[in-house]
Coordinates of C-alpha atoms in Angstrom, one line a residue:
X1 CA 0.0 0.0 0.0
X2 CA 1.3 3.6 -0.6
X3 CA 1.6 6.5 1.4
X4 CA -0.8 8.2 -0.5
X5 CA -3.4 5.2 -0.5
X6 CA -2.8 5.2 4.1
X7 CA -3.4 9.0 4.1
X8 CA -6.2 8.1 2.4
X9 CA -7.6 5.9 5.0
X10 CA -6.0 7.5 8.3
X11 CA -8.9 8.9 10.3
X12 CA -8.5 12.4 12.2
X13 CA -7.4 12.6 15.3
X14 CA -10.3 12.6 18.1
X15 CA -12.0 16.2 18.8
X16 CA -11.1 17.4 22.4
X17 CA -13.6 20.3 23.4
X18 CA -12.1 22.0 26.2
X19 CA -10.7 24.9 24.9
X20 CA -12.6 24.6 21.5
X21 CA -14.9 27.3 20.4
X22 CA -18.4 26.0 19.0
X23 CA -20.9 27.7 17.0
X24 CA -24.8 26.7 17.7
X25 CA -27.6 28.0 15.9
X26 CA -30.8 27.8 16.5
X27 CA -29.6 27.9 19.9
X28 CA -32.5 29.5 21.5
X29 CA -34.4 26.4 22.4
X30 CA -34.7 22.5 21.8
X31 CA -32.0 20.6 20.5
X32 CA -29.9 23.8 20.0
X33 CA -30.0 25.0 23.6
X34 CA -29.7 21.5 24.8
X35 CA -26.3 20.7 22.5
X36 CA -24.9 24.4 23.8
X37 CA -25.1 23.4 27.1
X38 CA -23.6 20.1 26.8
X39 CA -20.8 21.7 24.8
X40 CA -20.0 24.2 27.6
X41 CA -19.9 21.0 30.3
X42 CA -17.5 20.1 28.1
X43 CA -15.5 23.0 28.5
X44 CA -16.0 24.4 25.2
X45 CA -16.7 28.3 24.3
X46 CA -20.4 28.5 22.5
X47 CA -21.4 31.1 20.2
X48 CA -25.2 30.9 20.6
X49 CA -27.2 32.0 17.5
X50 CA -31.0 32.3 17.1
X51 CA -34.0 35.0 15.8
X52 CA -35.9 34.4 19.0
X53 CA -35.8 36.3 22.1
X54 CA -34.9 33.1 24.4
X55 CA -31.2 32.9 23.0
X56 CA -30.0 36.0 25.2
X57 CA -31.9 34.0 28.3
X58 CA -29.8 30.0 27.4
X59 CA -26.7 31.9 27.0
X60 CA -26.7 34.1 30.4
X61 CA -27.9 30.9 32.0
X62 CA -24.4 29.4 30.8
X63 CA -22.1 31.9 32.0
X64 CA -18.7 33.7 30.7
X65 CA -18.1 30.6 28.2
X66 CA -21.5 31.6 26.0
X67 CA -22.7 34.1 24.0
X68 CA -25.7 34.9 22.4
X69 CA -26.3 36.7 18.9
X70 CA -29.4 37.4 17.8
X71 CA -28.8 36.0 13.9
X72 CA -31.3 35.2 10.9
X73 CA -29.2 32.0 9.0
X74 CA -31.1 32.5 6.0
X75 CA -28.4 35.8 5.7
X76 CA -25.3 35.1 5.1
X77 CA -24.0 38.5 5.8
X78 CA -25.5 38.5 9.1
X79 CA -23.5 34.5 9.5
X80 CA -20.6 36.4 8.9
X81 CA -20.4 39.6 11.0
X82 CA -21.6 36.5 13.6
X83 CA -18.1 34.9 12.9
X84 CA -16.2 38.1 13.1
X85 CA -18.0 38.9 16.6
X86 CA -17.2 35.5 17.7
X87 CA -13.5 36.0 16.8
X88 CA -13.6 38.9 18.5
X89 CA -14.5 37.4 22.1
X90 CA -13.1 33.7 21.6
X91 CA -11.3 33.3 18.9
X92 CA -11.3 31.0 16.1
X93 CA -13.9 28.6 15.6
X94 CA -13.3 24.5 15.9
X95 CA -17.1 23.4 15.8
X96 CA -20.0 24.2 14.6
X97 CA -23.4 23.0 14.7
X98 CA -25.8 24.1 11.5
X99 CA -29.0 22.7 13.6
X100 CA -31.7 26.0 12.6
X101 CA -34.8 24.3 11.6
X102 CA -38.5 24.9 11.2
X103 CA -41.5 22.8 10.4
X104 CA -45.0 23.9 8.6
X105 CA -46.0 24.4 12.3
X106 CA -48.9 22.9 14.2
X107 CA -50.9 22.0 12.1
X108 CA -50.5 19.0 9.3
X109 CA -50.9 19.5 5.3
X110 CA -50.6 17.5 2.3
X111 CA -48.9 19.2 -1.0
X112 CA -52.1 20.3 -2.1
X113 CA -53.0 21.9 0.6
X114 CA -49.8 23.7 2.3
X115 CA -50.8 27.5 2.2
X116 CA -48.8 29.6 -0.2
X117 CA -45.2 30.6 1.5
X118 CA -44.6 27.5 3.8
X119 CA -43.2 25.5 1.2
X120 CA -40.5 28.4 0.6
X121 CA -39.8 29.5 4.3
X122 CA -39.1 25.8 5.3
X123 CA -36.4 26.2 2.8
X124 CA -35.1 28.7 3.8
X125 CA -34.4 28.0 6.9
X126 CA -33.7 24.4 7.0
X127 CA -31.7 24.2 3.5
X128 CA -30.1 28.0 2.9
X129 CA -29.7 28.5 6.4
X130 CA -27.5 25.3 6.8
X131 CA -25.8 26.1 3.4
X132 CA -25.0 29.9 4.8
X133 CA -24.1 28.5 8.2
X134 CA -21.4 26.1 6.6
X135 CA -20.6 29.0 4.3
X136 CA -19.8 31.4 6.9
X137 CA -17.8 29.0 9.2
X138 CA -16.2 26.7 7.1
X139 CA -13.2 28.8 6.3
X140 CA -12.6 28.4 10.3
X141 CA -13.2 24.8 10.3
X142 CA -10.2 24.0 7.7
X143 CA -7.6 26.0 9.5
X144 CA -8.6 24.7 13.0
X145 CA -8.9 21.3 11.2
X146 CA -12.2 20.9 13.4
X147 CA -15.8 19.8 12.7
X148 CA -19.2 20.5 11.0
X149 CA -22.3 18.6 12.6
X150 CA -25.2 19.3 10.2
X151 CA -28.9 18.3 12.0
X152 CA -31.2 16.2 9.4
X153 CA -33.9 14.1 10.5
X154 CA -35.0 10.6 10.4
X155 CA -37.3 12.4 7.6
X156 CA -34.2 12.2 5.5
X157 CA -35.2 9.1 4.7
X158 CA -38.9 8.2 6.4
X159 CA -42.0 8.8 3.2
X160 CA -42.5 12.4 4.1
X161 CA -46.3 12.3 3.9
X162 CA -48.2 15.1 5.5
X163 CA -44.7 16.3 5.9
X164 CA -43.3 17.1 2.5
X165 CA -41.6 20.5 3.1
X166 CA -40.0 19.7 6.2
X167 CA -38.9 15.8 5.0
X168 CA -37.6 17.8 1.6
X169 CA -35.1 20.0 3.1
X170 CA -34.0 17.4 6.0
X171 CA -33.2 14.8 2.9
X172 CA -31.2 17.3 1.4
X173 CA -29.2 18.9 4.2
X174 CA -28.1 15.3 4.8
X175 CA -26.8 15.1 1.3
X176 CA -25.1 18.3 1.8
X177 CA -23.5 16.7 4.9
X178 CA -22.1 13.6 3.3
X179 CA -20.5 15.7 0.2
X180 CA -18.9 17.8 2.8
X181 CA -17.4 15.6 4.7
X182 CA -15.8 13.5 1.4
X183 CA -15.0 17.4 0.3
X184 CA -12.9 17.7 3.7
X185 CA -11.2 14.7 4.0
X186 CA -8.0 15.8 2.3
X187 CA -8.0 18.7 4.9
X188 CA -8.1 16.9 8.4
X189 CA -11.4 18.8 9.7
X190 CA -14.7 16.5 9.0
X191 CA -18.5 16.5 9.2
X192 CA -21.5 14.6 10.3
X193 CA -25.0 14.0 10.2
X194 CA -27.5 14.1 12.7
X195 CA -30.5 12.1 12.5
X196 CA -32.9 12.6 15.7
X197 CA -35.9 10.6 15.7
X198 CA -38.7 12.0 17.6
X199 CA -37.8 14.1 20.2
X200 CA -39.6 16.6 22.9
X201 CA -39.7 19.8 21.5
X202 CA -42.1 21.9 19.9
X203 CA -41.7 20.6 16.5
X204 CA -42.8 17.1 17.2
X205 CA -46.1 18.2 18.8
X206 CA -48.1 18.6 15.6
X207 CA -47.6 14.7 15.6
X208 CA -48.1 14.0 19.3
X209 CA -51.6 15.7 20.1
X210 CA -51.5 19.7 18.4
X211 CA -53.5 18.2 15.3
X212 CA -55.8 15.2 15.2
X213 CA -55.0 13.9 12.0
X214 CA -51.4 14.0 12.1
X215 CA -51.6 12.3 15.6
X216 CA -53.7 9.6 14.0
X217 CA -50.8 9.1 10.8
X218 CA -48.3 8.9 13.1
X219 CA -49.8 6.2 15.7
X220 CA -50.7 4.4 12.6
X221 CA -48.0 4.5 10.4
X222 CA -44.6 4.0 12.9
X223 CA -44.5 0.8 15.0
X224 CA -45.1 1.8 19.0
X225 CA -41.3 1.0 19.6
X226 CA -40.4 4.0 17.7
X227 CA -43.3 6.6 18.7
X228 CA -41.2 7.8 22.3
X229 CA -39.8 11.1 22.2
X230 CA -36.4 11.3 24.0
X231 CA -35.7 14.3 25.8
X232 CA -33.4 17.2 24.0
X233 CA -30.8 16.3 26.8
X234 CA -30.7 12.8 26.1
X235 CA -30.1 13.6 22.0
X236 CA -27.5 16.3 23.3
X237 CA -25.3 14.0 25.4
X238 CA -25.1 11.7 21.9
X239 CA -24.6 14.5 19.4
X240 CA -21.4 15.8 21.2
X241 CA -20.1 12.1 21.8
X242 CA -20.7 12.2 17.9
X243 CA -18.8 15.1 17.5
X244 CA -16.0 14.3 19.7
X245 CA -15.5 11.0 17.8
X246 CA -15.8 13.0 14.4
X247 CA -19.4 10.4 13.2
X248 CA -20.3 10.8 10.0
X249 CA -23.7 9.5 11.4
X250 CA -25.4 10.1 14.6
X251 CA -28.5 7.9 15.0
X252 CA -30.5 9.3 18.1
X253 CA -32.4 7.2 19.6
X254 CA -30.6 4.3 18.4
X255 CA -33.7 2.0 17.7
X256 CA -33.6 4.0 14.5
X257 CA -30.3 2.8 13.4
X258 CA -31.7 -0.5 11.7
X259 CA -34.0 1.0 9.3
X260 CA -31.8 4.0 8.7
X261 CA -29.5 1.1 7.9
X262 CA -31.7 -0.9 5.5
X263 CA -33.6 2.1 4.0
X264 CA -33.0 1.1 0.6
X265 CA -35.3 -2.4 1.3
X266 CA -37.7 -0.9 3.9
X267 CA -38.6 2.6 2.2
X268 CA -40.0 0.7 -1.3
X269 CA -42.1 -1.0 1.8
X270 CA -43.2 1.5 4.0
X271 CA -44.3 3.4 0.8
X272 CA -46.5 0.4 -0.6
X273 CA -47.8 0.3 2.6
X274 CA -48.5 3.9 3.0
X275 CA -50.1 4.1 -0.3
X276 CA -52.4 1.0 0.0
X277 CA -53.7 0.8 3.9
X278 CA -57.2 2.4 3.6
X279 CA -57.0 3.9 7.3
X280 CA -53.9 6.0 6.5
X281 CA -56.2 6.8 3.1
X282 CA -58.8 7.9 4.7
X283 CA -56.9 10.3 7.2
X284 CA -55.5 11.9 4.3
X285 CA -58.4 12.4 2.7
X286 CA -60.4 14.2 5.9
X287 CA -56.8 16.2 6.0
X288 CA -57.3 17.8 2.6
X289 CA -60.8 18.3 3.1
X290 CA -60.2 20.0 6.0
X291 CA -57.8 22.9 4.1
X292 CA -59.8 22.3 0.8

């Protein structure tokens, strides 16, 4: 084997966070807030970024080692006077977690029947505002030869019935993900993927109670193993072991990881089975009757 063909293969050396500085955004609550605060245990520095309010109240809860900026991630020039101000009070940056996401809200709709708008804004946040995140930071990431973590969903690859604008954009922020960490490998800094399955924070309660139907699809369409929520804590303690280690995929909770890893047999099935089961039919239908 040559030198060139072992470099190929040599993995980077593990992430150590004290002393590193970490960039979070949508920081102010749920997974965000949850991963900030496990960073700064850690002993890392955390740049906390968010549009709402609550980011100034996670950051002042985490003392000297956390900041908050009040940052829209679908602008990239607002990203990037966020990385100069972080320079400015820790330094470089070493990780950074593109985790801003939104869903349609509480209330579930089919492609016919998503109002006007929603399609776009998901985008925009979920997909640009992970591409402007990474675009912003990742000049910081090669020097300090550190690490991107970029969170998806198990919607990356679950049918994203009832779901379609949020399941879009998580299916291809993972792809952005896996290109960017092939992209880096010749550079010793790396990224990863986070899949969380369901967990308890406000986006998941259009599924567990905030709308009917949606409640209904989801009771009938996952198997009761994989309907528990873990708590944004629980999913924060795994992301940063996942970041620490460098994963290129971070399966949280893990009863996901076997049909994550036989997706390309189980999603034909789950969407024959989606498509012919008359009770899932009929919620759809009284769903698009309802916005019709």
């Amino acid at each position: 084997m040559t030198s060139g063909t072992r470099n190929m293969f040599r993995r980077s050396p593990r992430l150590h966070l004290d002393g590193c500085v970490a960039v979070v955004t949508g920081a102010g609550g749920g997974i965000g807030s949850a991963v900030a605060r496990e960073l700064v245990s850690r002993g890392a520095a955390v740049a906390l970024l968010d549009v709402a309010p609550s980011v100034n109240d996670v950051a002042r809860s985490l003392g000297d080692r956390a900041i908050a900026l009040r940052v829209d991630v679908t602008s990239l020039d607002e990203l990037r006077t966020a990385v100069a101000t972080v320079h400015d009070r820790f330094g470089g940056i070493d990780v950074v977690h593109a985790n801003a996401g939104i869903s349609s809200g509480d209330t579930a709709y089919t492609v016919a029947t998503v109002p006007d708008g929603v399609f776009e804004r998901v985008v925009s946040v979920n997909l640009n505002g992970v591409w402007n995140t990474i675009r912003a930071t990742l000049p910081d990431i090669v020097t300090a030869r550190g690490h991107v973590l970029i969170t998806s969903s198990t919607y990356a690859y679950l049918n994203g019935l009832a779901n379609a604008p949020y399941a879009a954009t998580k299916a291809a922020v993972e792809q952005i993900g896996r290109a960017l960490r092939a992209e880096l490998a010749h550079t010793g800094a790396t990224a990863g993927v986070l899949y969380p399955g369901w967990v308890a924070t406000p986006i998941a309660d259009v599924a567990f109670g905030a709308d009917d139907i949606a409640t209904a699809l989801v009771a009938r369409a996952f198997p009761a193993p994989l309907l528990t929520p873990i708590s944004p804590e629980v999913l924060a303690a795994g992301a940063v072991d996942g970041i620490e280690r460098r994963a290129a995929r971070i399966q949280l909770p893990r009863r996901w990881r076997a049909y994550s890893s036989m997706r390309g047999i189980a999603n034909p099935l789950s969407d024959l089975v989606l498509e012919k089961d008359r009770t899932i039919r009929a919620l759809v239908a009284r769903l698009e009757r309802r916005h019709l």
